[in-house]
Amino acid sequence: MTINDLVGEYAIEGSNQEQSDKIAYKGKLSLSLDENNRIIAQWVINKDQVQNGNGFFKDGILVIHFNYRGEDDHIYKGIAVYKCINKDILDGFWSEKHGNPLYLGNERCLRMTSHEILN
C-alpha cells in the first residue's frame, strides 16, 4: 500500500479519551496530499466540529498531528495513529494534550463511496 492509496473520504466513528469505549461521535475524515506527499487531514465531527491536521505514512502506519478550536475558543492539539488494515479500513487511536492521560480515544474509518451519506 502507498500513501496515494489513502487519499479519499472515510466515514468515522469513535470513542473519546475517557474510560468508556462507547461510540461518542460519528463524522467524516478527508485525506489528501500536499506538494511534499504528506497527508492533509480534515475531520468533520458530528456535522459541526472541524478538526485539521497533517501527517505522514510509513509501513502501514498513518500518523496525524491535529488541532481544532473548542467551544470555549481554546485551540486543542493532539495526535492520531492509524493502522491501515487496507486502503478502505483504518483502525486508530488518538490522544489530546489536555485529555485524560489515563485513556486513549479510538477511531474506526471506513472508505466512503460516492453514494454514501453520513448520519
mmCIF file of N, CA and C in Angstrom:
data_model
loop_
_atom_site.group_PDB
_atom_site.id
_atom_site.type_symbol
_atom_site.label_atom_id
_atom_site.label_comp_id
_atom_site.label_asym_id
_atom_site.label_seq_id
_atom_site.Cartn_x
_atom_site.Cartn_y
_atom_site.Cartn_z
ATOM 1 N N MET A 1 0.845 -1.174 0.000
ATOM 2 C CA MET A 1 0.000 0.000 0.000
ATOM 3 C C MET A 1 0.892 1.239 0.000
ATOM 4 N N THR A 2 0.468 2.252 -0.762
ATOM 5 C CA THR A 2 1.222 3.505 -0.816
ATOM 6 C C THR A 2 0.389 4.632 -0.212
ATOM 7 N N ILE A 3 1.011 5.753 0.011
ATOM 8 C CA ILE A 3 0.311 6.910 0.566
ATOM 9 C C ILE A 3 -0.823 7.370 -0.357
ATOM 10 N N ASN A 4 -0.642 7.215 -1.667
ATOM 11 C CA ASN A 4 -1.682 7.607 -2.620
ATOM 12 C C ASN A 4 -2.955 6.783 -2.456
ATOM 13 N N ASP A 5 -2.829 5.550 -1.976
ATOM 14 C CA ASP A 5 -3.993 4.694 -1.756
ATOM 15 C C ASP A 5 -4.903 5.227 -0.654
ATOM 16 N N LEU A 6 -4.384 6.069 0.228
ATOM 17 C CA LEU A 6 -5.166 6.565 1.365
ATOM 18 C C LEU A 6 -6.010 7.788 1.037
ATOM 19 N N VAL A 7 -5.714 8.454 -0.056
ATOM 20 C CA VAL A 7 -6.447 9.667 -0.419
ATOM 21 C C VAL A 7 -7.918 9.342 -0.626
ATOM 22 N N GLY A 8 -8.802 10.166 -0.008
ATOM 23 C CA GLY A 8 -10.237 9.962 -0.158
ATOM 24 C C GLY A 8 -10.985 10.352 1.103
ATOM 25 N N GLU A 9 -12.262 9.945 1.145
ATOM 26 C CA GLU A 9 -13.115 10.272 2.286
ATOM 27 C C GLU A 9 -13.528 9.004 3.008
ATOM 28 N N TYR A 10 -13.575 9.110 4.325
ATOM 29 C CA TYR A 10 -13.886 7.978 5.195
ATOM 30 C C TYR A 10 -14.998 8.352 6.161
ATOM 31 N N ALA A 11 -15.931 7.449 6.361
ATOM 32 C CA ALA A 11 -16.907 7.587 7.435
ATOM 33 C C ALA A 11 -16.199 7.138 8.711
ATOM 34 N N ILE A 12 -16.376 7.894 9.783
ATOM 35 C CA ILE A 12 -15.688 7.552 11.035
ATOM 36 C C ILE A 12 -16.682 7.412 12.179
ATOM 37 N N GLU A 13 -16.284 6.629 13.151
ATOM 38 C CA GLU A 13 -16.962 6.596 14.440
ATOM 39 C C GLU A 13 -15.888 6.350 15.483
ATOM 40 N N GLY A 14 -16.086 6.969 16.640
ATOM 41 C CA GLY A 14 -15.037 6.848 17.633
ATOM 42 C C GLY A 14 -15.506 7.070 19.043
ATOM 43 N N SER A 15 -14.616 6.771 19.955
ATOM 44 C CA SER A 15 -14.848 6.999 21.380
ATOM 45 C C SER A 15 -13.874 8.065 21.854
ATOM 46 N N ASN A 16 -14.269 8.782 22.898
ATOM 47 C CA ASN A 16 -13.437 9.856 23.423
ATOM 48 C C ASN A 16 -12.369 9.338 24.378
ATOM 49 N N GLN A 17 -11.505 10.222 24.790
ATOM 50 C CA GLN A 17 -10.371 9.905 25.653
ATOM 51 C C GLN A 17 -10.863 9.820 27.098
ATOM 52 N N GLU A 18 -11.595 8.727 27.379
ATOM 53 C CA GLU A 18 -12.167 8.504 28.705
ATOM 54 C C GLU A 18 -12.285 7.007 28.932
ATOM 55 N N GLN A 19 -12.780 6.616 30.083
ATOM 56 C CA GLN A 19 -12.823 5.205 30.446
ATOM 57 C C GLN A 19 -13.752 4.386 29.548
ATOM 58 N N SER A 20 -14.820 4.963 29.059
ATOM 59 C CA SER A 20 -15.803 4.244 28.254
ATOM 60 C C SER A 20 -15.333 4.088 26.810
ATOM 61 N N ASP A 21 -15.617 2.933 26.224
ATOM 62 C CA ASP A 21 -15.328 2.697 24.805
ATOM 63 C C ASP A 21 -16.583 2.865 23.957
ATOM 64 N N LYS A 22 -17.647 3.449 24.536
ATOM 65 C CA LYS A 22 -18.888 3.663 23.785
ATOM 66 C C LYS A 22 -18.639 4.624 22.630
ATOM 67 N N ILE A 23 -19.361 4.428 21.525
ATOM 68 C CA ILE A 23 -19.271 5.336 20.389
ATOM 69 C C ILE A 23 -19.791 6.704 20.847
ATOM 70 N N ALA A 24 -18.922 7.708 20.788
ATOM 71 C CA ALA A 24 -19.271 9.050 21.256
ATOM 72 C C ALA A 24 -19.485 10.023 20.099
ATOM 73 N N TYR A 25 -18.978 9.675 18.919
ATOM 74 C CA TYR A 25 -19.117 10.586 17.786
ATOM 75 C C TYR A 25 -19.057 9.824 16.467
ATOM 76 N N LYS A 26 -19.606 10.470 15.449
ATOM 77 C CA LYS A 26 -19.532 9.991 14.072
ATOM 78 C C LYS A 26 -19.177 11.183 13.206
ATOM 79 N N GLY A 27 -18.688 10.921 12.025
ATOM 80 C CA GLY A 27 -18.352 12.023 11.145
ATOM 81 C C GLY A 27 -17.667 11.555 9.883
ATOM 82 N N LYS A 28 -16.831 12.452 9.358
ATOM 83 C CA LYS A 28 -16.134 12.186 8.103
ATOM 84 C C LYS A 28 -14.679 12.637 8.222
ATOM 85 N N LEU A 29 -13.789 11.847 7.664
ATOM 86 C CA LEU A 29 -12.371 12.182 7.577
ATOM 87 C C LEU A 29 -12.004 12.263 6.107
ATOM 88 N N SER A 30 -11.449 13.398 5.689
ATOM 89 C CA SER A 30 -10.974 13.577 4.317
ATOM 90 C C SER A 30 -9.456 13.610 4.324
ATOM 91 N N LEU A 31 -8.847 12.788 3.489
ATOM 92 C CA LEU A 31 -7.394 12.735 3.375
ATOM 93 C C LEU A 31 -6.968 13.144 1.970
ATOM 94 N N SER A 32 -5.989 14.036 1.901
ATOM 95 C CA SER A 32 -5.395 14.444 0.633
ATOM 96 C C SER A 32 -3.892 14.561 0.844
ATOM 97 N N LEU A 33 -3.164 14.938 -0.215
ATOM 98 C CA LEU A 33 -1.709 15.055 -0.140
ATOM 99 C C LEU A 33 -1.276 16.471 -0.463
ATOM 100 N N ASP A 34 -0.213 16.926 0.198
ATOM 101 C CA ASP A 34 0.364 18.228 -0.145
ATOM 102 C C ASP A 34 1.457 18.036 -1.198
ATOM 103 N N GLU A 35 2.142 19.115 -1.553
ATOM 104 C CA GLU A 35 3.158 19.063 -2.606
ATOM 105 C C GLU A 35 4.369 18.206 -2.226
ATOM 106 N N ASN A 36 4.533 17.892 -0.933
ATOM 107 C CA ASN A 36 5.643 17.056 -0.478
ATOM 108 C C ASN A 36 5.219 15.616 -0.199
ATOM 109 N N ASN A 37 4.015 15.262 -0.675
ATOM 110 C CA ASN A 37 3.481 13.919 -0.476
ATOM 111 C C ASN A 37 3.244 13.591 0.997
ATOM 112 N N ARG A 38 2.870 14.595 1.759
ATOM 113 C CA ARG A 38 2.475 14.411 3.161
ATOM 114 C C ARG A 38 0.964 14.495 3.252
ATOM 115 N N ILE A 39 0.402 13.862 4.252
ATOM 116 C CA ILE A 39 -1.048 13.813 4.434
ATOM 117 C C ILE A 39 -1.591 15.148 4.944
ATOM 118 N N ILE A 40 -2.689 15.590 4.346
ATOM 119 C CA ILE A 40 -3.503 16.694 4.861
ATOM 120 C C ILE A 40 -4.825 16.054 5.276
ATOM 121 N N ALA A 41 -5.237 16.270 6.516
ATOM 122 C CA ALA A 41 -6.448 15.646 7.040
ATOM 123 C C ALA A 41 -7.443 16.701 7.507
ATOM 124 N N GLN A 42 -8.720 16.396 7.301
ATOM 125 C CA GLN A 42 -9.771 17.225 7.882
ATOM 126 C C GLN A 42 -10.887 16.304 8.353
ATOM 127 N N TRP A 43 -11.227 16.437 9.629
ATOM 128 C CA TRP A 43 -12.338 15.714 10.213
ATOM 129 C C TRP A 43 -13.520 16.668 10.349
ATOM 130 N N VAL A 44 -14.704 16.175 10.110
ATOM 131 C CA VAL A 44 -15.931 16.888 10.475
ATOM 132 C C VAL A 44 -16.646 15.946 11.432
ATOM 133 N N ILE A 45 -16.696 16.351 12.696
ATOM 134 C CA ILE A 45 -17.240 15.519 13.764
ATOM 135 C C ILE A 45 -18.661 15.965 14.087
ATOM 136 N N ASN A 46 -19.573 14.999 14.151
ATOM 137 C CA ASN A 46 -20.972 15.279 14.481
ATOM 138 C C ASN A 46 -21.531 16.453 13.684
ATOM 139 N N LYS A 47 -21.152 16.561 12.445
ATOM 140 C CA LYS A 47 -21.649 17.534 11.466
ATOM 141 C C LYS A 47 -21.242 18.982 11.717
ATOM 142 N N ASP A 48 -20.578 19.297 12.848
ATOM 143 C CA ASP A 48 -20.311 20.716 13.103
ATOM 144 C C ASP A 48 -18.918 21.051 13.625
ATOM 145 N N GLN A 49 -18.177 20.106 14.129
ATOM 146 C CA GLN A 49 -16.842 20.410 14.642
ATOM 147 C C GLN A 49 -15.799 20.037 13.583
ATOM 148 N N VAL A 50 -15.004 21.018 13.179
ATOM 149 C CA VAL A 50 -13.973 20.784 12.162
ATOM 150 C C VAL A 50 -12.611 20.694 12.841
ATOM 151 N N GLN A 51 -11.869 19.659 12.504
ATOM 152 C CA GLN A 51 -10.516 19.481 13.002
ATOM 153 C C GLN A 51 -9.599 19.319 11.798
ATOM 154 N N ASN A 52 -8.416 19.899 11.876
ATOM 155 C CA ASN A 52 -7.453 19.837 10.774
ATOM 156 C C ASN A 52 -6.151 19.230 11.258
ATOM 157 N N GLY A 53 -5.444 18.586 10.333
ATOM 158 C CA GLY A 53 -4.172 18.004 10.705
ATOM 159 C C GLY A 53 -3.296 17.729 9.507
ATOM 160 N N ASN A 54 -2.066 17.315 9.818
ATOM 161 C CA ASN A 54 -1.133 16.893 8.779
ATOM 162 C C ASN A 54 -0.273 15.778 9.336
ATOM 163 N N GLY A 55 0.221 14.948 8.424
ATOM 164 C CA GLY A 55 0.981 13.819 8.923
ATOM 165 C C GLY A 55 1.723 13.075 7.843
ATOM 166 N N PHE A 56 2.049 11.834 8.152
ATOM 167 C CA PHE A 56 2.870 11.025 7.269
ATOM 168 C C PHE A 56 2.477 9.559 7.383
ATOM 169 N N PHE A 57 2.937 8.770 6.421
ATOM 170 C CA PHE A 57 2.590 7.356 6.314
ATOM 171 C C PHE A 57 3.853 6.545 6.073
ATOM 172 N N LYS A 58 4.001 5.462 6.831
ATOM 173 C CA LYS A 58 5.135 4.562 6.623
ATOM 174 C C LYS A 58 4.786 3.184 7.170
ATOM 175 N N ASP A 59 5.136 2.149 6.400
ATOM 176 C CA ASP A 59 4.976 0.761 6.829
ATOM 177 C C ASP A 59 3.575 0.445 7.353
ATOM 178 N N GLY A 60 2.549 0.968 6.672
ATOM 179 C CA GLY A 60 1.178 0.662 7.050
ATOM 180 C C GLY A 60 0.647 1.458 8.230
ATOM 181 N N ILE A 61 1.412 2.438 8.685
ATOM 182 C CA ILE A 61 1.005 3.272 9.831
ATOM 183 C C ILE A 61 0.854 4.716 9.358
ATOM 184 N N LEU A 62 -0.282 5.316 9.697
ATOM 185 C CA LEU A 62 -0.566 6.708 9.381
ATOM 186 C C LEU A 62 -0.580 7.502 10.685
ATOM 187 N N VAL A 63 0.219 8.567 10.748
ATOM 188 C CA VAL A 63 0.324 9.413 11.946
ATOM 189 C C VAL A 63 -0.082 10.830 11.555
ATOM 190 N N ILE A 64 -1.025 11.406 12.314
ATOM 191 C CA ILE A 64 -1.520 12.746 12.002
ATOM 192 C C ILE A 64 -1.541 13.604 13.268
ATOM 193 N N HIS A 65 -0.877 14.749 13.208
ATOM 194 C CA HIS A 65 -0.979 15.759 14.265
ATOM 195 C C HIS A 65 -2.197 16.607 13.928
ATOM 196 N N PHE A 66 -3.092 16.828 14.898
ATOM 197 C CA PHE A 66 -4.314 17.567 14.614
ATOM 198 C C PHE A 66 -4.543 18.686 15.614
ATOM 199 N N ASN A 67 -5.438 19.603 15.238
ATOM 200 C CA ASN A 67 -5.845 20.679 16.140
ATOM 201 C C ASN A 67 -7.242 21.136 15.759
ATOM 202 N N TYR A 68 -7.901 21.777 16.733
ATOM 203 C CA TYR A 68 -9.232 22.335 16.492
ATOM 204 C C TYR A 68 -9.522 23.389 17.561
ATOM 205 N N ARG A 69 -10.464 24.249 17.240
ATOM 206 C CA ARG A 69 -10.913 25.279 18.177
ATOM 207 C C ARG A 69 -12.132 24.738 18.917
ATOM 208 N N GLY A 70 -12.041 24.661 20.240
ATOM 209 C CA GLY A 70 -13.134 24.157 21.052
ATOM 210 C C GLY A 70 -14.241 25.181 21.233
ATOM 211 N N GLU A 71 -15.352 24.751 21.815
ATOM 212 C CA GLU A 71 -16.475 25.646 22.088
ATOM 213 C C GLU A 71 -16.076 26.786 23.021
ATOM 214 N N ASP A 72 -15.031 26.557 23.830
ATOM 215 C CA ASP A 72 -14.533 27.584 24.751
ATOM 216 C C ASP A 72 -13.527 28.514 24.080
ATOM 217 N N ASP A 73 -13.365 28.386 22.768
ATOM 218 C CA ASP A 73 -12.490 29.195 21.926
ATOM 219 C C ASP A 73 -11.002 28.906 22.134
ATOM 220 N N HIS A 74 -10.664 27.849 22.869
ATOM 221 C CA HIS A 74 -9.268 27.422 23.014
ATOM 222 C C HIS A 74 -8.894 26.500 21.855
ATOM 223 N N ILE A 75 -7.609 26.494 21.501
ATOM 224 C CA ILE A 75 -7.101 25.575 20.486
ATOM 225 C C ILE A 75 -6.632 24.301 21.189
ATOM 226 N N TYR A 76 -7.154 23.167 20.740
ATOM 227 C CA TYR A 76 -6.774 21.870 21.290
ATOM 228 C C TYR A 76 -5.929 21.147 20.259
ATOM 229 N N LYS A 77 -4.907 20.422 20.738
ATOM 230 C CA LYS A 77 -3.981 19.718 19.854
ATOM 231 C C LYS A 77 -3.838 18.272 20.298
ATOM 232 N N GLY A 78 -3.529 17.420 19.329
ATOM 233 C CA GLY A 78 -3.325 16.021 19.650
ATOM 234 C C GLY A 78 -2.692 15.277 18.502
ATOM 235 N N ILE A 79 -2.658 13.968 18.657
ATOM 236 C CA ILE A 79 -2.075 13.097 17.637
ATOM 237 C C ILE A 79 -2.985 11.885 17.461
ATOM 238 N N ALA A 80 -3.153 11.481 16.206
ATOM 239 C CA ALA A 80 -3.922 10.282 15.869
ATOM 240 C C ALA A 80 -2.996 9.317 15.139
ATOM 241 N N VAL A 81 -3.107 8.042 15.469
ATOM 242 C CA VAL A 81 -2.280 6.996 14.860
ATOM 243 C C VAL A 81 -3.220 5.914 14.340
ATOM 244 N N TYR A 82 -3.067 5.590 13.058
ATOM 245 C CA TYR A 82 -3.934 4.593 12.433
ATOM 246 C C TYR A 82 -3.118 3.443 11.873
ATOM 247 N N LYS A 83 -3.590 2.250 12.121
ATOM 248 C CA LYS A 83 -3.086 1.064 11.448
ATOM 249 C C LYS A 83 -3.931 0.926 10.190
ATOM 250 N N CYS A 84 -3.308 0.897 9.041
ATOM 251 C CA CYS A 84 -4.028 0.811 7.774
ATOM 252 C C CYS A 84 -4.248 -0.660 7.451
ATOM 253 N N ILE A 85 -5.432 -1.146 7.793
ATOM 254 C CA ILE A 85 -5.771 -2.554 7.572
ATOM 255 C C ILE A 85 -5.697 -2.854 6.078
ATOM 256 N N ASN A 86 -6.280 -1.979 5.286
ATOM 257 C CA ASN A 86 -6.162 -1.977 3.828
ATOM 258 C C ASN A 86 -6.524 -0.564 3.377
ATOM 259 N N LYS A 87 -6.630 -0.312 2.079
ATOM 260 C CA LYS A 87 -6.865 1.056 1.613
ATOM 261 C C LYS A 87 -8.253 1.578 1.968
ATOM 262 N N ASP A 88 -9.136 0.711 2.462
ATOM 263 C CA ASP A 88 -10.502 1.100 2.792
ATOM 264 C C ASP A 88 -10.809 1.116 4.282
ATOM 265 N N ILE A 89 -9.925 0.580 5.108
ATOM 266 C CA ILE A 89 -10.186 0.482 6.553
ATOM 267 C C ILE A 89 -8.970 0.963 7.332
ATOM 268 N N LEU A 90 -9.194 1.962 8.194
ATOM 269 C CA LEU A 90 -8.162 2.469 9.095
ATOM 270 C C LEU A 90 -8.649 2.248 10.521
ATOM 271 N N ASP A 91 -7.798 1.713 11.364
ATOM 272 C CA ASP A 91 -8.147 1.448 12.753
ATOM 273 C C ASP A 91 -7.163 2.210 13.625
ATOM 274 N N GLY A 92 -7.674 3.165 14.412
ATOM 275 C CA GLY A 92 -6.735 4.028 15.108
ATOM 276 C C GLY A 92 -7.068 4.366 16.539
ATOM 277 N N PHE A 93 -6.147 5.130 17.107
ATOM 278 C CA PHE A 93 -6.323 5.686 18.449
ATOM 279 C C PHE A 93 -5.748 7.086 18.440
ATOM 280 N N TRP A 94 -6.159 7.896 19.424
ATOM 281 C CA TRP A 94 -5.719 9.283 19.464
ATOM 282 C C TRP A 94 -5.640 9.771 20.898
ATOM 283 N N SER A 95 -4.909 10.871 21.058
ATOM 284 C CA SER A 95 -4.761 11.496 22.368
ATOM 285 C C SER A 95 -4.621 12.999 22.183
ATOM 286 N N GLU A 96 -5.293 13.753 23.045
ATOM 287 C CA GLU A 96 -5.160 15.205 23.047
ATOM 288 C C GLU A 96 -4.271 15.617 24.207
ATOM 289 N N LYS A 97 -3.587 16.716 24.017
ATOM 290 C CA LYS A 97 -2.665 17.214 25.024
ATOM 291 C C LYS A 97 -3.334 17.395 26.391
ATOM 292 N N HIS A 98 -4.562 17.921 26.399
ATOM 293 C CA HIS A 98 -5.229 18.192 27.679
ATOM 294 C C HIS A 98 -6.300 17.163 28.017
ATOM 295 N N GLY A 99 -6.292 16.016 27.313
ATOM 296 C CA GLY A 99 -7.237 14.945 27.609
ATOM 297 C C GLY A 99 -6.780 14.144 28.816
ATOM 298 N N ASN A 100 -7.613 13.219 29.245
ATOM 299 C CA ASN A 100 -7.293 12.358 30.379
ATOM 300 C C ASN A 100 -6.116 11.462 29.994
ATOM 301 N N PRO A 101 -4.953 11.608 30.655
ATOM 302 C CA PRO A 101 -3.760 10.842 30.269
ATOM 303 C C PRO A 101 -3.869 9.344 30.551
ATOM 304 N N LEU A 102 -4.910 8.928 31.258
ATOM 305 C CA LEU A 102 -5.079 7.511 31.555
ATOM 306 C C LEU A 102 -5.723 6.736 30.410
ATOM 307 N N TYR A 103 -6.273 7.448 29.418
ATOM 308 C CA TYR A 103 -7.032 6.791 28.359
ATOM 309 C C TYR A 103 -6.659 7.325 26.982
ATOM 310 N N LEU A 104 -6.972 6.525 25.978
ATOM 311 C CA LEU A 104 -6.834 6.933 24.585
ATOM 312 C C LEU A 104 -8.213 6.924 23.940
ATOM 313 N N GLY A 105 -8.444 7.824 23.004
ATOM 314 C CA GLY A 105 -9.642 7.746 22.187
ATOM 315 C C GLY A 105 -9.413 6.704 21.102
ATOM 316 N N ASN A 106 -10.481 6.165 20.564
ATOM 317 C CA ASN A 106 -10.388 5.180 19.489
ATOM 318 C C ASN A 106 -11.189 5.668 18.299
ATOM 319 N N GLU A 107 -10.754 5.288 17.100
ATOM 320 C CA GLU A 107 -11.477 5.702 15.905
ATOM 321 C C GLU A 107 -11.349 4.645 14.821
ATOM 322 N N ARG A 108 -12.458 4.377 14.176
ATOM 323 C CA ARG A 108 -12.510 3.428 13.057
ATOM 324 C C ARG A 108 -12.960 4.195 11.823
ATOM 325 N N CYS A 109 -12.266 4.010 10.708
ATOM 326 C CA CYS A 109 -12.545 4.745 9.473
ATOM 327 C C CYS A 109 -12.806 3.746 8.345
ATOM 328 N N LEU A 110 -13.922 3.960 7.645
ATOM 329 C CA LEU A 110 -14.279 3.123 6.501
ATOM 330 C C LEU A 110 -14.440 4.014 5.281
ATOM 331 N N ARG A 111 -13.752 3.675 4.204
ATOM 332 C CA ARG A 111 -13.814 4.495 2.988
ATOM 333 C C ARG A 111 -15.259 4.629 2.526
ATOM 334 N N MET A 112 -15.609 5.864 2.164
ATOM 335 C CA MET A 112 -16.952 6.147 1.669
ATOM 336 C C MET A 112 -16.978 6.022 0.161
ATOM 337 N N THR A 113 -18.084 5.514 -0.356
ATOM 338 C CA THR A 113 -18.304 5.544 -1.796
ATOM 339 C C THR A 113 -19.129 6.774 -2.102
ATOM 340 N N SER A 114 -19.228 7.168 -3.324
ATOM 341 C CA SER A 114 -19.879 8.429 -3.691
ATOM 342 C C SER A 114 -21.355 8.475 -3.332
ATOM 343 N N HIS A 115 -21.998 7.343 -3.099
ATOM 344 C CA HIS A 115 -23.428 7.339 -2.794
ATOM 345 C C HIS A 115 -23.736 7.253 -1.302
ATOM 346 N N GLU A 116 -22.721 7.155 -0.451
ATOM 347 C CA GLU A 116 -22.958 7.050 0.980
ATOM 348 C C GLU A 116 -23.273 8.408 1.591
ATOM 349 N N ILE A 117 -24.129 8.410 2.585
ATOM 350 C CA ILE A 117 -24.489 9.613 3.320
ATOM 351 C C ILE A 117 -24.245 9.342 4.802
ATOM 352 N N LEU A 118 -23.637 10.305 5.480
ATOM 353 C CA LEU A 118 -23.381 10.160 6.906
ATOM 354 C C LEU A 118 -24.634 10.440 7.709
ATOM 355 N N ASN A 119 -24.763 9.790 8.846
ATOM 356 C CA ASN A 119 -25.868 10.079 9.767
ATOM 357 C C ASN A 119 -25.662 11.396 10.454
#
